[in-house]
Each structure stands twice: as structure tokens, then as C-alpha cells.
Amino acid sequence: MDVHGKIREVLAESLREEFRTESQQLSEEDLMKALRQRGIVDEVMKELHFMEDRDTRELTSTPKPATHFIDKEPRTLKKTNVDPTRRYLHLQVLSGKAFLEHLQESDPLPGQACSTFTLCLHFRNQRFRSKPVPCACEPDFQDGFLLEVHKDSLGDGSRMADATTMLSICDPVQLVLLKTDTSGETSLVSSHFLEWRSVLGTEKGATSLVVELLGVGAECKVSVGILNVKLELYPLLNKTLSQEVINTQFTLERQKTAEKERLFLVYAKQWWREYLQIRPSHNSRLVKIFAQDENWVNRPVCSYIRPLRAGRLLDTPRQAARFVNVLGYERAPTVGGGGKQEQWCTLLAFLCRNKGDCEDHCNLLCSLLLGFGLDAYVCVGTKGRGQAHTWVMTCGTDGAITFWESLTGHRYVHKPINPDDPPMVEQPKPLYPYKTIGCVFNHKRFLANSQPLDAVEVCVFDLHDESRWKPMSEEAIKSVCSPGSIASLPPFPPLCGSLLDAATESNEIELQLRVLVLEHRKDLGLTTVWDDQLSYLLSPALASYEIERTTGISAGNEEFQDCIRRAVPDGHTFKGFPIHFVHRNARRAFATCLRSPFCDEIISCRGDQMRLAVRVRVYTYPEAACAVWIMFACKYRSVL
């Protein structure tokens, strides 16, 4: 229903007549009274639905498109009624200004692809994503997000939060601004924590803010743009707080946080001095107590980890490792040379961008493994050629130590070498790439390696032995790293289900690859004949590869080999080339495939009764993560 139109109609026709004499003195109450009398308020409340967010809610299923015709229409979103017993914060982004980096950009022509901005929000386990808007000096952000404000402890979950209760909720609204370029590559533009509680002191329960967004990494002091934001509370507060009370609360929180951080820093310095007293060589070990986030704020490494439950999105720890492994790997960008710039990301920035550095992958994997009830730690050390590296370790109840490589999903069992054994004793050969280890940590514990040698292969991971591992006080870590301990701690967002339709994506990439192969062979003066049945027969192989990556167990190869033998007649040759990607860009994937001589041999193959086949299978994981398997194959008559 056209709410605005109806209200305008009533105001224009009826109120002009009824209140003609006192038209200048109309109050909000008079207007509401007139609207109520006509039943419009009740009608609006009945019809009032809010669109639930694509990321956080289940999508209604749409009919699957036919194989070669892909439905581009957006899926319908479920609607949800507002719960009148809950308090909501309506955050409206009205416009963007002063994004000066895009000052020179001309407006895109209709239908022309252009770079876009997307705004991601997280507030108390609720996640939202704005519609993409074209990048411009004044981007056209016009989006509203309905955030539920509730107290989730002390049995207050069912009561509507009043002003005092909301003042005690120190969780900020985290805003992450992403830029997506024309090729689909995403980059992090800004990460901002919005203090929303100023709205508690306004008479009408609404306030407008100008939010300055700062850059990330080395540009964290540079403004990238301004957002005009409006905050409104629904329903209105019966009693508002004075600005003085709100400012006092903010000051107290800042003082408490600063004092806790100062005490932890004093303790960490003392602990480090003690560690150096054990052995002078400890000075060169990789013992990392603090790390900088994307805003270059120094935080204890333990605060980057928290047990994270994936609900029904991930079923096993190995599936969690596979999910982390298919998130893209990208080192923190640097301006100019000077080696690697270290930048650990908050979890929301990492998930929204769908890629990050090695440390981001490890922090997420460790959090997920802790959520599955394992005793998991992040290890900081080096791999070949002395390159700094992080990986994840789990300790079994029987003392078994397993290393998890977050970038590949590989698992390695660690058996220490005893350097005091006589030369005749056969020692285990380590299969892992790790060379040295400086420290291990999770959300509760931080331990530095104080064994005579820091080589991983001779390390004994008995973390309760204080002569081998120097622990930090768990109380000290808890004071600055446990949820709610300090106001400056970024909240952990929940994982969201995948928005990708695996079958549609697979078809789309496969059709694009067929066109690319056709053009490539045309350039070589070759014709192309596709064998759809052979293409279909490649599916079991791709499924088998993905199962093997996830579980470590190979299955289904016998059936695949048997069906290929039946499909390829006597006297014919079959060649196949599988390859794996974590992006969905067909052109990029094809260019990579051509760089392999084996794949090039198949795509450029000449022969009698030559038939080509290609099969693509996309496996979706939470967020926008996906594993893309592609297999090219050909069969032809062997002519000697």
C-alpha cells in the first residue's frame, strides 16, 4: 500500500477543512488524531512488514532454472512482522558525501558495468548488507536497517529494553564498507564502530549523525568519505536520559577500558622481561602478544579468537577447515615496497571481504574448532626459508598433537624427534612445512615456547609443563579478552548461510567456459564438437575430489573409471584434467588452465573423431565461500 500517498491525501483534504482556522498551530498529536480517526494508523500497522536481510535469513526457494537458461530475477524475500514487545533501532543511511577518490569518475552509462560500494552491518548477532551502489564522490546510499535491541542476560531477554538497560549495552554497530570492482574483486575501504546510544537522550527518539569513515591499514588516519545517518528508536521511550548521564556513562566506560588495558600492558612487559631472563636467544623467537587490526589498533592476540558455533552451516571440524581453506588468501596491501605489512582483521571485515591474510584464516579456524569442543590453539612461528607463518594446532585428550594448515586444509600429525636418542634409533620424518615455533594462544591461554630449541620437529607440546611453555596469567588475559570485559573489544558476528545457488553457478561457469574454448580453438583453426554425455560422466570425479578435500578419504574412483572405460570405445584415447579454484571468474580460470601444458594439450587437441567435454561443479560454503572444480576432457581415435 502507498502509505505516504494515503497520509498526504488525508492531510491535504481533511485537515485543511477541519483545522482551517488554526492551520499554523497544528501539532504532531493533532495530525496523529486525525489519521487515527480515519483508521489509517491501524491499517498501516496491519500492513507493516520489514524485509528480512538476505544474509541472515532463509530465502524462499525458487524453481530451479532450466539447464541452459539462467533466471536472473532476484529471489523473493520473506517478510517479517515487527514484534511489538521488542525495542528496535532503525538505522537509516541517507546519503554519502566526500568520497574524494572517486571525484574524477564519470557517471556510468546505462547497462555499463561499474565499481560498486556495499555497506555491511553487524549489531548483537544481527547482520545486514546494503544494496550495491555505484562508486561516486557522492554515492547514492539509501538504505534502512532494523536492529533489535535486547538484553540477552539476567532473564531480561523477554522484557522490552528501557533507556537505562540500553545505556548499559556497550556493543557498537560495526559498519564495514566494501568496494567491488568490475571484475568482481572486493577490497576493504573502511571499518567503523558506530556509537548509537546518543539517541537515548533525544526527545523524539531520533537523531541524525554525520559519520566520518576512515581508511584501513596505513591509511587509517585518512578520511575516505562521510555517511549521513539517522537513528530512530521504536517504540518511543517513555523516559529519555539526560545528555549528562549518557556522557558520564561513556566517560566511565572509557576510563575502565583504559585502566584495564594499561594494567595488562604493564603485566605483559613484566612477563616479557621474565621470559628474556630464561635464555638470551628468546629475544629472536616469534612471541606475538599484540597485533594490529585493520584500523591499526593494537590489541592482544587472544582477543581475535572466541569459540564460534556455526549452527547448522558446518557439521564437522574438517568441514570447518575446508570452509576456511576456500576463503581467499590475500596479503595485507601495502603502498610502495618494504616487505610484508602485518594486519590482522576483525572477523566481520574478513568474512564480508571473503578473503584475508594467513592470520585471519587461522583465527577463524581456531574459533570454529573451539566451537566444536576441541582444544585448539593458533601457533606463531616460521616455515621454510624463515618466513613468518601461523597455523592451528589441536591437542587430543590422549596427548596427540595435530597441526591444521588453514590455507590448504591439510592436517599433519606431530610426533616429536628426541635429539638425545642414539643415532641408530629411527626417527619420524616430519611431513609438515613448519620449521620453528615461538608461541601458541587461544581465547583463554597464551604460552611462549621456552624449550632449548624452537624447532617444531623436536618440540614437546605438553602445554601444562611450565619448564617447556611459559604461560601468561589466565586472569590477566580474561580482563581484556573475554566478551564484555572492555568496551573497545569488537563483537564477534555469526556466520551466514551461502547465498549462491550451486547448480545455477555451475551452469553459468560451464557455459562461459564452452564459449571460451570454442573461441580459442577457432583461433587455432580447429572445430569443436562437445560430448554432453562424457561431460556428465565427469561429475562423480569432481564430487570425489571435493569429498577427499573435506574428509581426507578418497571414495568413488572405481565407479568413475568403470563408466569412463565404457564411454570410450576401443582404439580411442581419453585424457582428463581436473583443476580447483576458490573464485567464480570463468575467464580468469580459463587463463590459468591454459598455462598448464596438460590442459592446453586437451583444449588444443587434434584428432580423428575428436570430442571435447567440460564439467563444472560449484560447492557452496557459508558466507560467499565456494570451491569450484573444473574438469576438461577429450576422447579421440588413436591413429598411429
XYZ file of C-alpha atoms in Angstrom:
640
model
C 0.000 0.000 0.000
C 1.140 3.514 -0.716
C 1.426 4.716 2.898
C 2.933 8.109 2.108
C 0.337 8.816 -0.573
C -2.597 7.987 1.710
C -1.241 10.130 4.537
C -0.630 13.066 2.191
C -4.181 12.714 0.844
C -5.719 12.821 4.336
C -3.601 15.786 5.380
C -4.321 17.694 2.197
C -8.105 17.162 2.026
C -9.470 16.639 5.512
C -7.117 18.581 7.753
C -7.262 21.684 5.604
C -11.029 21.785 6.191
C -11.089 20.766 9.870
C -8.218 22.877 11.072
C -8.541 25.742 8.575
C -8.539 28.414 11.285
C -5.558 27.078 13.260
C -3.527 25.670 10.383
C -0.367 27.311 11.705
C -0.597 25.665 15.150
C -1.037 22.031 14.113
C 0.893 19.701 16.413
C 2.000 16.123 15.804
C -0.778 14.955 18.193
C -3.483 16.686 16.099
C -2.251 15.003 12.928
C -1.999 11.582 14.600
C -5.537 12.032 15.970
C -6.893 12.824 12.508
C -5.105 9.810 10.994
C -6.345 7.538 13.781
C -9.952 8.669 13.297
C -9.767 7.580 9.660
C -8.323 4.186 10.694
C -5.160 4.779 8.664
C -2.764 4.128 11.564
C -4.377 0.736 12.237
C -4.310 -0.121 8.549
C -0.625 0.804 8.285
C 0.294 -1.240 11.373
C -1.537 -4.235 9.922
C 0.287 -3.948 6.618
C 3.679 -3.117 8.142
C 6.274 -5.670 7.096
C 10.017 -5.332 7.156
C 12.155 -7.078 4.601
C 14.415 -9.536 6.337
C 18.037 -9.404 5.358
C 19.272 -11.650 2.578
C 22.384 -12.624 4.520
C 20.809 -13.600 7.800
C 17.524 -15.225 6.885
C 16.456 -18.213 4.888
C 15.486 -17.460 1.319
C 12.268 -18.833 -0.083
C 13.091 -21.493 -2.619
C 12.545 -20.607 -6.244
C 12.080 -23.167 -9.007
C 15.414 -24.344 -10.383
C 16.151 -22.812 -13.770
C 16.440 -24.984 -16.855
C 19.978 -26.109 -17.607
C 20.786 -23.574 -20.307
C 18.510 -20.709 -19.312
C 19.541 -18.971 -16.136
C 16.935 -16.898 -14.350
C 18.462 -13.555 -13.483
C 15.477 -12.343 -11.441
C 16.300 -11.789 -7.749
C 14.704 -14.263 -5.388
C 11.715 -13.151 -3.361
C 12.488 -12.286 0.251
C 10.455 -13.412 3.207
C 8.676 -10.686 5.106
C 8.581 -10.470 8.863
C 6.207 -8.670 11.163
C 7.706 -6.398 13.776
C 7.399 -7.803 17.292
C 5.600 -5.037 19.255
C 7.081 -6.293 22.556
C 10.661 -5.595 21.448
C 12.635 -2.382 21.135
C 14.164 -1.601 17.740
C 16.791 0.802 16.491
C 16.086 1.897 12.927
C 19.371 2.904 11.305
C 18.928 4.773 8.027
C 21.834 5.594 5.753
C 20.537 8.650 3.908
C 23.468 9.585 1.659
C 27.226 9.520 1.167
C 29.471 12.517 0.614
C 33.116 13.492 0.037
C 34.357 10.139 -1.311
C 37.102 12.173 -2.975
C 38.945 9.218 -4.501
C 36.028 8.969 -6.961
C 35.888 12.688 -7.761
C 37.106 12.197 -11.349
C 34.835 9.263 -12.168
C 32.099 9.993 -14.698
C 28.628 8.526 -14.253
C 28.373 5.033 -15.761
C 26.334 4.709 -18.944
C 23.111 2.662 -18.694
C 23.977 -1.034 -18.737
C 27.701 -0.373 -18.305
C 29.445 -2.324 -15.544
C 30.917 -0.124 -12.829
C 32.601 -0.436 -9.446
C 30.180 -0.521 -6.502
C 30.132 0.212 -2.771
C 28.394 -2.159 -0.344
C 27.821 -1.480 3.341
C 27.825 -4.436 5.779
C 26.475 -4.079 9.328
C 26.698 -6.162 12.473
C 24.937 -5.492 15.768
C 24.415 -8.051 18.545
C 24.302 -11.173 16.362
C 22.311 -9.468 13.571
C 23.925 -8.956 10.186
C 22.768 -6.837 7.265
C 24.061 -5.888 3.834
C 23.039 -2.834 1.815
C 22.202 -2.781 -1.875
C 25.326 -2.159 -4.002
C 25.560 1.471 -5.193
C 27.854 2.775 -7.974
C 31.111 4.301 -6.694
C 30.953 8.098 -6.890
C 32.065 11.183 -4.997
C 28.538 11.279 -3.530
C 27.377 7.622 -3.596
C 23.614 7.190 -3.533
C 23.284 5.216 -0.267
C 19.614 4.954 0.677
C 19.096 2.022 2.981
C 17.369 1.268 6.263
C 18.261 -1.479 8.754
C 16.047 -2.550 11.651
C 18.228 -3.625 14.593
C 16.652 -5.340 17.573
C 17.964 -4.050 20.913
C 17.587 -6.594 23.695
C 19.338 -7.591 26.880
C 20.427 -11.175 26.454
C 21.250 -11.996 30.079
C 19.827 -11.963 33.623
C 16.432 -13.176 32.418
C 15.662 -9.834 30.736
C 15.535 -11.314 27.242
C 11.730 -11.185 27.061
C 11.263 -7.683 28.505
C 11.338 -4.591 26.339
C 14.613 -2.767 26.988
C 14.190 0.598 28.714
C 16.586 3.559 28.434
C 18.778 2.505 31.400
C 19.091 -1.066 30.123
C 20.040 0.157 26.639
C 22.627 2.538 28.086
C 24.381 -0.479 29.625
C 24.628 -2.201 26.197
C 28.058 -1.033 25.064
C 28.095 -3.032 21.799
C 28.653 -0.636 18.879
C 27.187 -1.060 15.398
C 30.091 -2.209 13.222
C 29.984 -0.808 9.677
C 32.244 -2.297 7.005
C 32.405 -0.571 3.619
C 33.459 -2.749 0.676
C 34.322 -1.826 -2.884
C 33.681 -4.349 -5.650
C 35.437 -3.621 -8.964
C 34.164 -4.518 -12.425
C 35.913 -7.915 -12.376
C 34.205 -8.865 -9.093
C 37.268 -8.343 -6.840
C 36.398 -6.943 -3.399
C 38.526 -4.637 -1.286
C 38.060 -3.238 2.207
C 37.539 0.539 2.183
C 36.633 1.269 5.807
C 35.744 -0.396 9.109
C 33.915 1.818 11.605
C 32.368 1.304 15.049
C 29.264 3.486 15.410
C 28.254 4.598 18.915
C 24.450 4.581 18.720
C 23.457 5.380 22.330
C 23.334 9.158 21.778
C 19.760 8.532 20.515
C 18.706 7.702 24.110
C 18.903 11.359 25.070
C 16.747 12.807 22.289
C 13.146 13.907 22.913
C 11.645 12.421 19.743
C 13.706 9.235 19.865
C 15.513 10.196 16.645
C 18.854 11.790 15.875
C 20.914 12.495 12.764
C 24.656 11.822 12.692
C 27.463 12.601 10.307
C 29.761 9.551 10.309
C 33.282 10.086 9.012
C 34.707 6.873 7.591
C 38.484 6.465 7.854
C 40.660 4.262 5.671
C 42.255 0.976 6.716
C 45.844 -0.077 7.339
C 48.397 2.636 6.582
C 45.544 4.989 5.609
C 43.738 4.670 8.968
C 44.107 8.410 9.639
C 42.824 9.444 6.190
C 39.128 10.152 5.635
C 37.624 8.123 2.773
C 34.133 9.655 2.928
C 31.155 10.718 5.022
C 27.822 8.976 5.655
C 24.686 10.830 6.733
C 22.934 8.518 9.156
C 19.626 8.807 11.005
C 18.909 6.760 14.142
C 15.377 6.209 15.468
C 14.043 4.135 18.345
C 10.766 2.183 18.042
C 8.630 2.340 20.139
C 9.498 5.742 21.611
C 10.995 5.792 25.101
C 8.650 6.724 27.944
C 11.527 8.441 29.703
C 14.621 9.742 27.943
C 18.003 10.138 29.604
C 19.779 13.443 30.011
C 22.818 14.026 27.812
C 24.869 14.394 31.002
C 24.009 10.852 32.152
C 24.913 9.446 28.723
C 28.241 11.318 28.594
C 29.079 10.175 32.154
C 28.426 6.541 31.129
C 30.719 6.925 28.078
C 33.457 8.506 30.233
C 33.235 5.728 32.836
C 33.446 3.036 30.137
C 36.470 4.709 28.537
C 38.228 5.066 31.880
C 37.528 1.437 32.851
C 38.752 0.188 29.470
C 41.880 2.367 29.529
C 42.739 1.219 33.061
C 42.331 -2.486 32.196
C 44.420 -2.082 29.037
C 47.120 -0.184 30.969
C 47.321 -2.882 33.667
C 47.536 -5.621 31.016
C 50.329 -3.757 29.215
C 52.291 -3.371 32.491
C 51.821 -7.110 33.169
C 52.819 -8.081 29.590
C 56.056 -6.050 29.826
C 56.953 -7.678 33.139
C 56.133 -11.157 31.747
C 58.302 -10.472 28.645
C 61.272 -9.389 30.816
C 60.968 -12.638 32.796
C 60.848 -14.641 29.549
C 64.052 -12.992 28.272
C 65.809 -13.840 31.573
C 65.438 -17.578 30.824
C 67.684 -17.514 27.712
C 69.127 -14.605 25.666
C 68.112 -16.402 22.433
C 64.433 -15.918 23.387
C 64.729 -12.380 22.059
C 64.651 -13.677 18.465
C 61.676 -16.037 18.949
C 58.315 -15.134 17.437
C 56.352 -14.413 20.610
C 53.456 -12.227 19.483
C 51.427 -10.725 22.338
C 49.777 -7.823 20.440
C 48.609 -7.444 16.831
C 47.197 -4.504 14.859
C 43.727 -4.739 13.337
C 42.575 -3.063 10.096
C 42.257 0.287 11.931
C 45.795 -0.115 13.283
C 44.553 -0.510 16.837
C 46.916 -2.668 18.924
C 45.004 -5.498 20.598
C 46.090 -8.650 22.481
C 46.171 -11.605 20.080
C 43.846 -13.618 22.367
C 41.040 -11.106 21.646
C 40.961 -12.200 17.962
C 39.669 -15.653 18.990
C 36.398 -16.769 20.544
C 34.575 -20.129 20.412
C 32.351 -19.792 17.351
C 29.437 -22.131 16.717
C 28.363 -22.415 13.099
C 24.827 -23.648 13.869
C 23.722 -25.962 11.062
C 26.033 -24.423 8.468
C 29.014 -26.695 9.213
C 28.757 -30.234 10.572
C 32.317 -31.322 11.351
C 35.684 -29.787 12.281
C 37.113 -30.988 8.939
C 34.273 -29.296 7.072
C 35.101 -26.120 9.040
C 38.734 -26.447 7.903
C 37.574 -26.830 4.301
C 35.362 -23.714 4.607
C 38.288 -21.641 5.953
C 40.563 -23.017 3.234
C 38.212 -21.915 0.395
C 38.080 -18.332 1.688
C 40.500 -16.372 -0.496
C 44.091 -15.670 0.549
C 45.361 -12.122 0.146
C 48.246 -10.451 1.947
C 47.571 -7.069 3.534
C 48.032 -4.447 0.778
C 50.999 -2.068 1.038
C 51.683 1.233 -0.681
C 55.239 1.020 -2.028
C 57.762 -1.685 -1.130
C 59.229 -2.606 2.240
C 58.197 -6.241 2.680
C 55.089 -7.667 4.302
C 52.784 -5.369 6.226
C 51.085 -7.229 9.032
C 47.420 -6.514 9.576
C 45.024 -8.825 11.388
C 41.362 -8.200 10.524
C 38.282 -8.152 12.721
C 36.103 -11.144 11.854
C 33.339 -9.109 10.156
C 35.805 -7.396 7.796
C 37.352 -10.791 6.908
C 34.006 -12.530 6.282
C 32.471 -9.675 4.266
C 35.531 -9.381 2.061
C 35.633 -13.162 1.660
C 39.437 -13.145 1.747
C 42.257 -12.273 4.094
C 45.791 -12.979 5.257
C 47.085 -16.209 6.808
C 46.467 -14.941 10.381
C 42.795 -14.175 9.605
C 42.284 -17.740 8.354
C 43.953 -19.181 11.484
C 41.917 -17.054 13.903
C 38.659 -18.130 12.230
C 39.642 -21.826 12.052
C 40.765 -21.850 15.706
C 37.471 -20.173 16.753
C 35.426 -22.766 14.809
C 37.420 -25.727 16.215
C 36.930 -24.347 19.756
C 33.206 -24.108 18.932
C 33.289 -27.834 18.057
C 34.702 -28.508 21.541
C 38.324 -29.165 20.530
C 41.329 -27.845 22.475
C 42.630 -25.591 19.684
C 45.434 -23.017 19.561
C 46.966 -20.711 16.976
C 50.720 -21.325 16.567
C 53.065 -18.492 15.589
C 56.384 -19.489 14.044
C 58.171 -19.862 10.716
C 58.065 -22.162 7.718
C 60.716 -22.798 5.023
C 63.296 -20.023 4.424
C 62.480 -18.482 7.798
C 59.231 -16.905 6.566
C 56.856 -15.940 9.424
C 53.729 -18.093 9.405
C 50.751 -19.083 11.563
C 48.860 -22.380 11.702
C 46.386 -24.101 14.052
C 47.078 -26.933 16.491
C 44.673 -29.211 18.360
C 45.597 -31.269 21.420
C 43.788 -34.597 21.850
C 42.789 -35.997 25.269
C 45.398 -38.740 24.681
C 48.128 -36.140 24.084
C 48.025 -36.486 20.271
C 49.031 -33.234 18.540
C 47.521 -32.355 15.135
C 48.533 -29.359 13.010
C 45.919 -27.803 10.689
C 47.121 -25.653 7.781
C 44.399 -23.030 7.407
C 45.294 -22.075 3.805
C 45.164 -25.607 2.364
C 43.010 -27.575 4.822
C 45.799 -30.176 5.250
C 46.213 -31.912 8.607
C 49.510 -33.233 9.963
C 50.106 -35.459 12.993
C 53.086 -34.259 15.039
C 55.495 -36.828 16.504
C 58.482 -35.150 18.186
C 62.047 -36.244 17.443
C 64.122 -36.927 20.547
C 67.572 -35.347 19.893
C 69.079 -37.376 22.769
C 68.288 -40.737 21.146
C 71.272 -42.732 19.815
C 71.853 -42.437 16.030
C 70.596 -45.975 15.362
C 67.069 -45.166 16.583
C 64.786 -44.434 13.660
C 63.162 -41.020 13.991
C 59.826 -39.918 12.473
C 60.111 -37.812 9.322
C 58.002 -34.651 9.639
C 55.654 -34.046 6.684
C 54.609 -30.541 7.736
C 56.305 -27.406 6.354
C 56.762 -25.675 9.744
C 60.304 -25.005 10.987
C 60.178 -23.064 14.275
C 57.514 -22.154 16.831
C 57.561 -19.142 19.168
C 54.190 -19.201 20.942
C 50.682 -20.685 20.988
C 47.451 -18.989 22.085
C 43.664 -19.204 22.123
C 40.907 -17.098 23.725
C 41.977 -18.054 27.283
C 45.649 -19.021 27.221
C 48.904 -17.623 25.897
C 52.102 -19.716 26.147
C 55.602 -18.942 24.915
C 57.991 -21.711 23.900
C 60.838 -21.861 26.441
C 62.407 -25.153 25.287
C 66.152 -25.041 24.451
C 65.412 -25.448 20.705
C 62.463 -23.792 18.980
C 62.465 -26.234 16.011
C 58.949 -27.710 15.638
C 60.228 -31.237 14.967
C 61.844 -31.513 18.437
C 59.125 -29.584 20.307
C 57.170 -31.327 23.046
C 53.645 -29.880 23.220
C 52.942 -30.604 26.877
C 51.351 -27.195 27.491
C 50.944 -27.826 31.241
C 54.714 -28.229 31.706
C 55.839 -24.728 32.723
C 59.511 -25.601 32.210
C 58.769 -26.002 28.476
C 55.995 -23.420 27.967
C 55.869 -20.132 29.895
C 52.178 -19.262 30.446
C 50.604 -15.846 30.827
C 48.146 -15.361 33.678
C 44.703 -16.528 32.512
C 43.136 -13.875 34.763
C 45.145 -11.121 33.041
C 44.029 -12.383 29.582
C 40.412 -12.633 30.765
C 40.477 -8.999 31.984
C 40.951 -7.681 28.416
C 39.882 -10.518 26.093
C 36.681 -12.065 27.474
C 33.382 -10.835 25.900
C 32.168 -7.635 27.567
C 35.373 -7.171 29.579
C 36.261 -3.902 27.834
C 34.192 -1.575 25.654
C 36.767 -1.437 22.837
C 36.507 -5.172 22.038
C 34.873 -5.767 18.605
C 31.889 -8.156 18.919
C 32.016 -11.477 17.023
C 29.433 -11.802 14.218
C 27.622 -15.084 13.487
C 28.268 -16.942 10.231
C 25.673 -16.562 7.458
C 24.450 -19.238 5.078
C 25.520 -19.176 1.450
C 23.511 -17.027 -0.958
C 24.800 -18.856 -4.017
C 22.758 -21.430 -5.890
C 25.312 -24.155 -6.631
C 23.516 -25.555 -9.723
C 22.957 -22.125 -11.299
C 26.560 -21.052 -10.677
C 27.899 -24.360 -12.069
C 25.813 -23.993 -15.254
C 26.810 -20.380 -15.721
C 30.564 -21.049 -15.453
C 30.287 -24.145 -17.661
C 28.505 -22.211 -20.438
C 31.097 -19.421 -20.274
C 33.958 -21.952 -20.473
C 32.374 -23.620 -23.525
C 32.292 -20.255 -25.300
C 35.934 -19.540 -24.326
C 37.094 -22.999 -25.546
C 35.149 -22.534 -28.789
C 36.805 -19.147 -29.472
C 40.256 -20.427 -28.508
C 40.002 -23.426 -30.876
C 38.586 -21.196 -33.628
C 41.734 -19.041 -33.383
C 43.787 -22.228 -33.855
C 41.699 -23.169 -36.930
C 40.019 -26.105 -35.141
C 36.346 -27.080 -34.951
C 34.766 -28.059 -31.631
C 32.309 -30.892 -31.035
C 31.004 -31.302 -27.473
C 30.067 -34.667 -25.976
C 27.362 -33.918 -23.384
C 27.245 -37.490 -22.095
C 31.008 -37.539 -21.474
C 30.710 -34.151 -19.727
C 28.048 -35.585 -17.411
C 30.232 -38.617 -16.622
C 32.937 -36.314 -15.200
C 30.644 -35.307 -12.279
C 31.488 -38.284 -9.993
C 35.205 -37.472 -10.260
C 34.650 -33.860 -9.181
C 32.434 -34.987 -6.275
C 35.120 -37.476 -5.232
C 37.828 -34.762 -5.240
C 35.703 -32.489 -3.005
C 34.904 -35.317 -0.557
C 38.620 -36.111 -0.380
C 39.494 -32.447 0.313
C 36.883 -32.276 3.091
C 37.277 -35.649 4.802
C 40.725 -36.836 3.711
C 39.101 -40.048 2.436
C 39.012 -40.973 -1.256
C 35.770 -42.571 -2.484
C 34.044 -43.417 -5.768
C 37.103 -43.701 -8.056
C 36.302 -47.282 -9.133
C 32.853 -46.313 -10.467
C 34.264 -43.298 -12.303
C 36.986 -45.351 -14.004
C 34.460 -48.026 -14.976
C 31.988 -45.561 -16.559
C 34.805 -43.830 -18.496
C 36.048 -47.192 -19.846
C 32.513 -47.906 -21.080
C 32.135 -44.435 -22.628
C 35.444 -44.539 -24.522
C 35.351 -47.112 -27.388
C 38.251 -49.470 -28.163
C 41.036 -47.789 -30.064
C 40.178 -44.375 -28.589
C 42.243 -42.312 -26.122
C 40.783 -40.439 -23.133
C 42.503 -37.502 -21.422
C 41.186 -35.569 -18.424
C 42.449 -32.565 -16.458
C 40.820 -31.513 -13.152
C 41.618 -28.166 -11.513
C 40.348 -26.359 -8.407
C 39.570 -22.642 -7.812
C 38.060 -20.584 -4.989
C 36.665 -17.855 -7.283
C 33.879 -17.900 -9.887
C 35.505 -15.877 -12.665
C 35.415 -18.159 -15.757
C 37.815 -16.027 -17.831
C 40.454 -15.994 -15.080
C 40.051 -19.742 -14.550
C 40.429 -20.436 -18.287
C 43.602 -18.331 -18.495
C 45.064 -20.307 -15.567
C 44.107 -23.633 -17.206
C 45.863 -22.685 -20.464
C 49.098 -22.115 -18.539
C 49.169 -25.844 -17.760
C 50.689 -27.832 -20.634
C 48.418 -30.840 -19.803
C 45.246 -28.753 -20.029
C 46.428 -26.887 -23.124
C 47.075 -30.270 -24.766
C 43.396 -31.262 -24.162
C 41.847 -27.929 -25.203
C 44.032 -27.661 -28.348
C 43.798 -31.380 -29.174
C 43.572 -32.521 -32.818
C 42.483 -35.986 -33.866
C 40.051 -38.292 -35.631
C 36.515 -38.367 -34.096
C 37.714 -35.802 -31.555
C 35.129 -34.994 -28.835
C 35.553 -32.457 -26.042
C 33.913 -32.371 -22.611
C 33.900 -29.912 -19.720
C 32.203 -30.194 -16.352
C 31.996 -27.569 -13.622
C 30.824 -28.227 -10.085
C 30.488 -25.427 -7.520
C 30.348 -26.447 -3.851
C 28.956 -23.684 -1.661
C 30.010 -22.961 1.921
C 28.866 -20.337 4.457
C 29.203 -16.647 3.553
C 30.104 -16.307 -0.153
C 32.791 -19.004 0.017
C 32.794 -21.705 -2.639
C 35.000 -24.440 -4.043
C 34.912 -24.577 -7.852
C 36.041 -27.792 -9.551
C 36.536 -27.798 -13.326
C 37.434 -30.793 -15.466
C 38.336 -30.656 -19.143
C 38.444 -33.930 -21.068
C 38.708 -35.231 -24.630
C 38.468 -38.550 -26.429
C 39.713 -39.305 -29.925
C 40.627 -42.260 -32.137
C 44.285 -43.182 -31.776
C 45.938 -43.117 -35.193
C 49.490 -44.443 -35.351
